[in-house]
PDB file of C-alpha atoms in Angstrom:
ATOM      1  CA  MET P 165      -2.411   0.593  21.135  1.00 82.00           C
ATOM      2  CA  GLU P 166      -5.474  -1.491  20.432  1.00 93.00           C
ATOM      3  CA  ARG P 167      -5.862  -3.524  17.263  1.00 91.00           C
ATOM      4  CA  ASP P 168      -8.489  -1.245  15.702  1.00 92.00           C
ATOM      5  CA  ALA P 169      -6.351   1.832  16.289  1.00 94.00           C
ATOM      6  CA  ALA P 170      -3.277   0.105  14.859  1.00 95.00           C
ATOM      7  CA  ILE P 171      -5.215  -1.016  11.795  1.00 95.00           C
ATOM      8  CA  GLY P 172      -6.550   2.495  11.281  1.00 95.00           C
ATOM      9  CA  ARG P 173      -3.091   4.006  11.561  1.00 97.00           C
ATOM     10  CA  ILE P 174      -1.615   1.512   9.084  1.00 97.00           C
ATOM     11  CA  GLU P 175      -4.501   1.974   6.641  1.00 96.00           C
ATOM     12  CA  GLU P 176      -4.028   5.739   6.710  1.00 97.00           C
ATOM     13  CA  ALA P 177      -0.288   5.382   6.126  1.00 97.00           C
ATOM     14  CA  CYS P 178      -0.968   3.066   3.169  1.00 97.00           C
ATOM     15  CA  LYS P 179      -3.363   5.626   1.734  1.00 96.00           C
ATOM     16  CA  GLN P 180      -0.784   8.400   2.032  1.00 97.00           C
ATOM     17  CA  ILE P 181       1.913   6.241   0.444  1.00 97.00           C
ATOM     18  CA  ALA P 182      -0.389   5.408  -2.474  1.00 95.00           C
ATOM     19  CA  LEU P 183      -1.134   9.105  -2.978  1.00 96.00           C
ATOM     20  CA  GLN P 184       2.587   9.848  -3.132  1.00 96.00           C
ATOM     21  CA  PHE P 185       3.107   7.033  -5.650  1.00 95.00           C
ATOM     22  CA  MET P 186       0.486   8.653  -7.861  1.00 95.00           C
ATOM     23  CA  LYS P 187       2.542  11.856  -7.891  1.00 96.00           C
ATOM     24  CA  ILE P 188       5.651  10.047  -9.101  1.00 96.00           C
ATOM     25  CA  HIS P 189       4.133   8.370 -12.157  1.00 92.00           C
ATOM     26  CA  PRO P 190       3.221  11.509 -14.141  1.00 95.00           C
ATOM     27  CA  ALA P 191       6.601  13.079 -13.376  1.00 96.00           C
ATOM     28  CA  LEU P 192       8.611  10.226 -14.899  1.00 96.00           C
ATOM     29  CA  PRO P 193       8.466  11.424 -18.545  1.00 96.00           C
ATOM     30  CA  GLY P 194      10.245  14.584 -17.399  1.00 96.00           C
ATOM     31  CA  LEU P 195      13.342  12.508 -16.717  1.00 95.00           C
ATOM     32  CA  ALA P 196      13.843  12.124 -20.472  1.00 96.00           C
ATOM     33  CA  ASP P 197      15.568   8.775 -19.979  1.00 97.00           C
ATOM     34  CA  GLU P 198      13.704   5.665 -21.115  1.00 96.00           C
ATOM     35  CA  ASP P 199      15.835   3.246 -19.098  1.00 97.00           C
ATOM     36  CA  VAL P 200      15.415   5.168 -15.864  1.00 97.00           C
ATOM     37  CA  GLN P 201      11.682   5.628 -16.511  1.00 97.00           C
ATOM     38  CA  SER P 202      11.276   1.921 -17.119  1.00 97.00           C
ATOM     39  CA  ASP P 203      13.167   0.988 -13.963  1.00 97.00           C
ATOM     40  CA  CYS P 204      11.149   3.475 -11.925  1.00 97.00           C
ATOM     41  CA  LEU P 205       7.861   2.119 -13.294  1.00 96.00           C
ATOM     42  CA  LYS P 206       8.908  -1.424 -12.432  1.00 97.00           C
ATOM     43  CA  SER P 207       9.837  -0.339  -8.913  1.00 97.00           C
ATOM     44  CA  LEU P 208       6.583   1.583  -8.468  1.00 96.00           C
ATOM     45  CA  HIS P 209       4.650  -1.487  -9.571  1.00 96.00           C
ATOM     46  CA  ALA P 210       6.525  -3.722  -7.127  1.00 97.00           C
ATOM     47  CA  MET P 211       6.009  -1.298  -4.241  1.00 97.00           C
ATOM     48  CA  THR P 212       2.324  -0.927  -5.083  1.00 96.00           C
ATOM     49  CA  THR P 213       1.953  -4.699  -5.091  1.00 97.00           C
ATOM     50  CA  GLU P 214       3.562  -4.931  -1.648  1.00 97.00           C
ATOM     51  CA  LEU P 215       1.372  -2.111  -0.349  1.00 97.00           C
ATOM     52  CA  GLU P 216      -1.725  -3.934  -1.594  1.00 96.00           C
ATOM     53  CA  THR P 217      -0.542  -7.054   0.238  1.00 97.00           C
ATOM     54  CA  ILE P 218      -0.479  -5.098   3.492  1.00 97.00           C
ATOM     55  CA  LYS P 219      -3.956  -3.705   2.837  1.00 95.00           C
ATOM     56  CA  LYS P 220      -5.366  -7.178   2.075  1.00 96.00           C
ATOM     57  CA  LYS P 221      -3.838  -8.594   5.271  1.00 96.00           C
ATOM     58  CA  LEU P 222      -5.518  -5.821   7.263  1.00 95.00           C
ATOM     59  CA  ILE P 223      -8.868  -6.518   5.620  1.00 93.00           C
ATOM     60  CA  ARG P 224      -8.571 -10.186   6.564  1.00 93.00           C
ATOM     61  CA  LEU P 225      -7.534  -9.285  10.108  1.00 92.00           C
ATOM     62  CA  LYS P 226     -10.528  -6.987  10.514  1.00 88.00           C
ATOM     63  CA  GLY P 227     -12.811  -9.771   9.315  1.00 87.00           C
ATOM     64  CA  ARG P 228     -11.661 -12.233  11.932  1.00 77.00           C
ATOM     65  CA  ASP P 229     -13.963 -12.939  14.814  1.00 60.00           C
ATOM     66  CA  ASP P 230     -11.933 -12.812  18.021  1.00 60.00           C
ATOM     67  CA  SER P 231     -14.674 -14.302  20.153  1.00 52.00           C
ATOM     68  CA  SER P 232     -14.337 -17.825  21.468  1.00 49.00           C
ATOM     69  CA  GLU P 233     -18.069 -18.514  21.212  1.00 50.00           C
ATOM     70  CA  LEU P 234     -19.509 -20.443  18.297  1.00 48.00           C
TER      71      LEU P 234
END
């Protein structure tokens, strides 16, 4: 698989993961347990942060110039 295809596949997966995260957040009050809600929100935040790290790395990778010419 070429770099562009790999980047595209990873970006799409990140997008789908983020969409699923957005479905979890509004469902948390239905748990009716403040401690569990709080822990879930903390975990969602941590996972979102890690997902954003992946996306930023891909953006930087796409911006690199692979040519050897100056």
